[in-house]
Tab-separated table of C-alpha atoms and ligand atoms in Angstrom:
chain	number	residue	atom	x	y	z
A	26	MET	CA	81.777	-67.540	-68.123
A	27	GLN	CA	81.585	-68.676	-64.269
A	28	LEU	CA	77.258	-69.002	-63.246
A	29	TRP	CA	76.630	-69.544	-59.802
A	30	PHE	CA	73.304	-72.035	-59.440
A	31	MET	CA	71.572	-71.253	-56.333
A	32	THR	CA	69.131	-75.183	-55.497
A	33	GLY	CA	69.658	-77.333	-53.503
A	34	ASN	CA	68.927	-79.678	-56.588
A	35	LYS	CA	71.414	-81.915	-58.085
A	36	GLY	CA	69.148	-83.205	-59.827
A	37	LYS	CA	68.381	-79.610	-61.287
A	38	LEU	CA	72.349	-79.008	-61.258
A	39	LEU	CA	73.134	-81.947	-63.613
A	40	GLU	CA	70.583	-80.532	-66.347
A	41	ALA	CA	71.365	-76.399	-66.475
A	42	LYS	CA	75.203	-77.963	-66.586
A	43	HIS	CA	74.567	-80.760	-69.135
A	44	ALA	CA	72.279	-77.717	-70.893
A	45	PHE	CA	75.086	-75.075	-70.503
A	46	SER	CA	77.869	-76.457	-70.381
A	47	PRO	CA	78.176	-77.059	-74.041
A	48	LEU	CA	77.967	-72.821	-74.821
A	49	GLY	CA	81.105	-72.304	-72.395
A	50	PHE	CA	79.322	-72.196	-69.500
A	51	ASN	CA	81.167	-73.091	-66.120
A	52	VAL	CA	77.737	-73.870	-63.823
A	53	GLU	CA	78.559	-74.727	-59.547
A	54	GLN	CA	76.589	-74.765	-57.562
A	55	PHE	CA	75.913	-71.702	-54.980
A	56	VAL	CA	77.217	-71.683	-52.151
A	57	ILE	CA	78.585	-69.668	-48.912
A	58	ASN	CA	81.206	-70.407	-46.927
A	59	GLY	CA	80.338	-74.164	-48.299
A	60	THR	CA	77.073	-74.103	-47.145
A	61	ILE	CA	74.204	-73.647	-49.528
A	62	PRO	CA	72.108	-70.061	-48.214
A	63	GLU	CA	68.830	-71.206	-46.685
A	64	ILE	CA	66.259	-68.781	-48.241
A	65	ILE	CA	63.109	-68.542	-47.690
A	66	GLU	CA	60.818	-70.221	-50.426
A	67	PRO	CA	57.373	-68.015	-50.584
A	68	GLN	CA	53.604	-69.593	-50.824
A	69	CYS	CA	52.711	-67.884	-53.630
A	70	ASP	CA	50.428	-69.141	-56.193
A	71	THR	CA	53.118	-68.697	-59.474
A	72	LEU	CA	55.897	-70.821	-60.185
A	73	GLU	CA	57.219	-67.279	-61.524
A	74	GLU	CA	56.779	-65.141	-57.857
A	75	VAL	CA	58.691	-68.127	-55.794
A	76	ALA	CA	61.372	-67.568	-58.826
A	77	ASP	CA	61.413	-64.112	-58.216
A	78	ALA	CA	61.632	-64.287	-54.853
A	79	LYS	CA	64.059	-66.610	-55.111
A	80	ILE	CA	66.765	-64.485	-57.469
A	81	THR	CA	66.230	-61.396	-55.276
A	82	GLN	CA	67.121	-62.795	-52.254
A	83	GLY	CA	70.835	-64.551	-54.548
A	84	ILE	CA	71.250	-61.082	-55.392
A	85	GLU	CA	71.006	-60.255	-51.929
A	86	LEU	CA	73.527	-62.848	-50.635
A	87	LEU	CA	76.006	-61.773	-53.870
A	88	LYS	CA	76.422	-57.965	-52.444
A	89	SER	CA	76.890	-59.915	-48.399
A	90	ILE	CA	79.824	-61.353	-50.780
A	91	GLY	CA	80.973	-58.833	-51.981
A	92	LYS	CA	80.167	-60.516	-55.522
A	93	GLU	CA	76.821	-59.003	-57.242
A	94	SER	CA	78.478	-58.832	-60.144
A	95	ASP	CA	79.355	-62.430	-60.828
A	96	ALA	CA	75.968	-64.497	-62.536
A	97	LEU	CA	74.036	-66.170	-60.597
A	98	LEU	CA	70.348	-68.520	-61.825
A	99	VAL	CA	67.773	-69.760	-60.007
A	100	GLU	CA	65.039	-71.677	-60.485
A	101	ASP	CA	61.810	-72.621	-59.403
A	102	SER	CA	59.339	-75.483	-61.282
A	103	GLY	CA	56.460	-77.764	-60.421
A	104	PHE	CA	54.420	-81.537	-61.249
A	105	PHE	CA	50.877	-79.997	-62.663
A	106	ILE	CA	48.197	-82.523	-62.170
A	107	ASP	CA	44.851	-82.428	-65.177
A	108	ALA	CA	42.558	-83.712	-63.291
A	109	LEU	CA	43.295	-82.586	-60.394
A	110	GLY	CA	43.520	-78.674	-60.873
A	111	GLY	CA	47.372	-78.390	-61.089
A	112	PHE	CA	47.962	-79.483	-58.086
A	113	PRO	CA	50.869	-80.530	-56.587
A	114	GLY	CA	51.760	-76.955	-58.843
A	115	VAL	CA	53.584	-75.047	-56.509
A	116	TYR	CA	53.383	-77.669	-54.107
A	117	SER	CA	55.107	-79.919	-55.850
A	118	ALA	CA	58.833	-80.587	-53.239
A	119	TYR	CA	56.389	-80.251	-50.489
A	120	VAL	CA	53.482	-83.445	-51.443
A	121	LEU	CA	57.072	-84.845	-52.574
A	122	GLU	CA	58.897	-85.182	-49.454
A	123	LYS	CA	55.343	-86.815	-47.596
A	124	ILE	CA	54.450	-89.102	-49.730
A	125	GLY	CA	56.678	-89.586	-52.193
A	126	CYS	CA	55.736	-90.693	-55.760
A	127	GLU	CA	54.083	-93.773	-54.428
A	128	GLY	CA	51.039	-91.776	-52.433
A	129	VAL	CA	50.765	-89.645	-55.825
A	130	LEU	CA	50.055	-92.691	-58.077
A	131	LYS	CA	47.493	-93.945	-54.978
A	132	LEU	CA	45.805	-90.701	-55.632
A	133	ILE	CA	45.699	-90.427	-59.374
A	134	ASN	CA	43.987	-94.036	-58.642
A	135	SER	CA	40.945	-93.587	-60.053
A	136	LEU	CA	41.154	-90.204	-61.624
A	137	GLU	CA	39.648	-90.005	-65.743
A	138	SER	CA	42.646	-87.844	-67.477
A	139	LEU	CA	46.333	-88.653	-66.439
A	140	ASN	CA	47.296	-85.811	-68.283
A	141	ALA	CA	50.149	-83.929	-66.758
A	142	SER	CA	53.179	-81.609	-66.734
A	143	PHE	CA	56.026	-80.439	-65.811
A	144	ARG	CA	56.543	-76.668	-65.598
A	145	ALA	CA	59.550	-74.085	-64.853
A	146	SER	CA	60.410	-70.578	-64.469
A	147	ALA	CA	64.257	-69.392	-64.344
A	148	CYS	CA	65.619	-66.574	-63.195
A	149	LEU	CA	69.245	-64.957	-64.424
A	150	TRP	CA	70.800	-62.304	-62.771
A	151	ASP	CA	73.683	-61.164	-65.030
A	152	GLY	CA	75.667	-59.249	-62.801
A	153	ASN	CA	73.994	-56.147	-63.698
A	154	ILE	CA	70.070	-57.282	-65.056
A	155	ILE	CA	67.818	-60.307	-64.366
A	156	HIS	CA	66.509	-61.868	-67.517
A	157	ARG	CA	63.296	-63.777	-66.961
A	158	GLY	CA	62.226	-67.436	-68.942
A	159	SER	CA	59.874	-70.231	-68.673
A	160	GLY	CA	59.006	-74.196	-69.923
A	161	ILE	CA	56.268	-76.050	-69.870
A	162	CYS	CA	56.833	-80.211	-70.719
A	163	PRO	CA	52.933	-82.229	-71.391
A	164	GLY	CA	52.679	-85.875	-70.549
A	165	LYS	CA	51.504	-87.876	-68.969
A	166	LEU	CA	51.511	-89.950	-65.648
A	167	VAL	CA	51.910	-93.564	-65.892
A	168	ASP	CA	50.312	-96.636	-63.989
A	169	SER	CA	53.957	-97.140	-61.447
A	170	ILE	CA	57.167	-96.573	-60.956
A	171	ARG	CA	59.411	-97.076	-63.277
A	172	GLY	CA	63.642	-96.467	-64.321
A	173	VAL	CA	65.943	-95.195	-62.114
A	174	ASN	CA	67.773	-91.619	-63.932
A	175	GLY	CA	66.756	-88.537	-62.719
A	176	PHE	CA	64.470	-87.412	-59.902
A	177	GLY	CA	61.424	-86.303	-58.388
A	178	TYR	CA	58.466	-87.239	-60.322
A	179	ASP	CA	59.933	-88.367	-63.599
A	180	PRO	CA	59.907	-92.371	-62.869
A	181	ILE	CA	55.738	-91.460	-63.531
A	182	PHE	CA	55.584	-89.478	-66.187
A	183	THR	CA	56.508	-89.964	-69.673
A	184	PRO	CA	56.061	-86.581	-71.585
A	185	PHE	CA	55.247	-85.372	-75.630
A	186	ASP	CA	55.634	-82.732	-77.771
A	187	TYR	CA	53.683	-80.359	-79.394
A	188	LEU	CA	53.655	-82.160	-82.379
A	189	ASN	CA	53.283	-85.131	-80.782
A	190	ASN	CA	56.320	-87.096	-80.590
A	191	SER	CA	56.711	-88.994	-77.212
A	192	ILE	CA	59.542	-91.923	-76.009
A	193	ASN	CA	57.284	-94.399	-76.747
A	194	GLY	CA	56.053	-94.919	-73.050
A	195	LEU	CA	59.264	-94.109	-71.138
A	196	THR	CA	59.600	-92.465	-68.212
A	197	PHE	CA	62.299	-89.752	-67.658
A	198	GLY	CA	63.297	-92.305	-65.387
A	199	GLU	CA	64.112	-94.366	-67.830
A	200	VAL	CA	65.789	-92.394	-70.883
A	201	GLU	CA	69.456	-90.466	-69.482
A	202	ILE	CA	69.803	-86.778	-70.044
A	203	GLY	CA	70.307	-85.998	-73.165
A	204	ILE	CA	66.615	-87.443	-74.067
A	205	LYS	CA	64.648	-85.865	-70.846
A	206	GLU	CA	65.991	-82.379	-73.082
A	207	ASN	CA	65.010	-82.941	-75.821
A	208	PHE	CA	61.525	-82.726	-74.171
A	209	SER	CA	61.964	-80.986	-70.595
A	210	HIS	CA	60.609	-77.999	-69.142
A	211	ARG	CA	63.703	-76.906	-67.012
A	212	LYS	CA	65.739	-76.733	-70.907
A	213	LYS	CA	62.935	-74.533	-72.579
A	214	ALA	CA	62.975	-72.384	-69.620
A	215	LEU	CA	67.028	-71.868	-69.609
A	216	ASP	CA	66.973	-71.807	-73.274
A	217	GLU	CA	64.591	-68.612	-73.367
A	218	VAL	CA	67.443	-67.181	-70.659
A	219	LEU	CA	69.856	-67.331	-73.047
A	220	LEU	CA	68.184	-65.759	-75.602
A	221	SER	CA	67.507	-62.881	-73.559
A	222	LEU	CA	71.285	-62.856	-72.360
A	223	ASN	CA	72.297	-63.194	-76.147
A	224	ASN	CA	70.308	-60.204	-76.966
A	225	THR	CA	71.252	-57.582	-74.080
A	226	THR	CA	74.840	-58.849	-75.285
A	227	ASN	CA	74.532	-58.300	-79.288
B	302	ITT	P1	65.593	-75.687	-55.199
B	302	ITT	O1	66.734	-75.462	-53.907
B	302	ITT	O2	66.154	-75.154	-56.760
B	302	ITT	O3	64.047	-74.862	-54.743
B	302	ITT	P2	63.351	-77.663	-55.053
B	302	ITT	O4	64.125	-79.360	-55.088
B	302	ITT	O5	63.018	-77.659	-53.557
B	302	ITT	O6	65.311	-77.415	-55.650
B	302	ITT	P3	61.643	-76.475	-55.875
B	302	ITT	O7	61.263	-76.028	-55.137
B	302	ITT	O8	61.664	-75.546	-57.863
B	302	ITT	O9	62.706	-76.917	-56.302
B	302	ITT	O10	60.388	-77.753	-56.338
B	302	ITT	C1	60.104	-78.487	-57.436
B	302	ITT	C2	59.959	-79.579	-57.313
B	302	ITT	O11	59.038	-80.142	-58.551
B	302	ITT	C3	60.614	-80.696	-56.414
B	302	ITT	O12	60.262	-81.605	-55.811
B	302	ITT	C4	61.329	-81.288	-57.760
B	302	ITT	O13	61.390	-83.038	-57.023
B	302	ITT	C5	59.762	-81.630	-58.633
B	302	ITT	N1	59.875	-81.463	-60.085
B	302	ITT	C6	61.045	-80.170	-61.130
B	302	ITT	N2	61.566	-80.718	-61.807
B	302	ITT	C7	62.084	-81.430	-62.062
B	302	ITT	C8	61.491	-82.582	-63.235
B	302	ITT	O14	62.645	-82.054	-64.338
B	302	ITT	N3	62.095	-83.858	-62.598
B	302	ITT	C9	61.161	-84.316	-61.981
B	302	ITT	N4	60.676	-83.905	-60.816
B	302	ITT	C10	61.127	-82.383	-61.107
């Protein structure tokens, strides 16, 4: 099945390909005339609202090129620091662009708890209806930038799961994509989307 992913983030695209390709999906970046379409990301309080705004605009764009029966994926995600009331959360892309991981490490210098989480909300248009999924990856900030893998906040975050399994304090930047997938908020959100898709098609 052909699946367009409307994202400007190559890291997200790679992870969606890694998760979906073994299941027979051909995941490609959604472009129109070779360009990633411009969309308006509204300033909302939740990732779900932003993901909904992305899929609504994406479906309209598919319609505008006569491809509304194609499948389209969008996802909104963020990094939530517990001791900062969830900040940067829905502002994660902006904060990363402005101060980077180095700036975030300065911000957390005097915090008592370094607990944080990644969260993702995904929507998949199957040509007919929208399937939704969400995922959380709990973990902790580390005190320095470590590793070159992944993207975004990956080099300053080490995950654990609900059974307290960890990757020995390694950051997402220090592990391969297949290991990140075992903990990833994105993989959980995509799994939920797939479950919903399978429930409607079976
Ligand atoms: P889109 O085109 O899909 O919107 P984006 O990078 O702007 O791509 P978001 O608006 O969803 O994505 O912002 C998410 C921010 O959180 C962004 O700065 C990411 O780098 C970061 N982020 C999300 N998931 C991440 C992950 O798995 N690892 C590291 N950083 C992540």
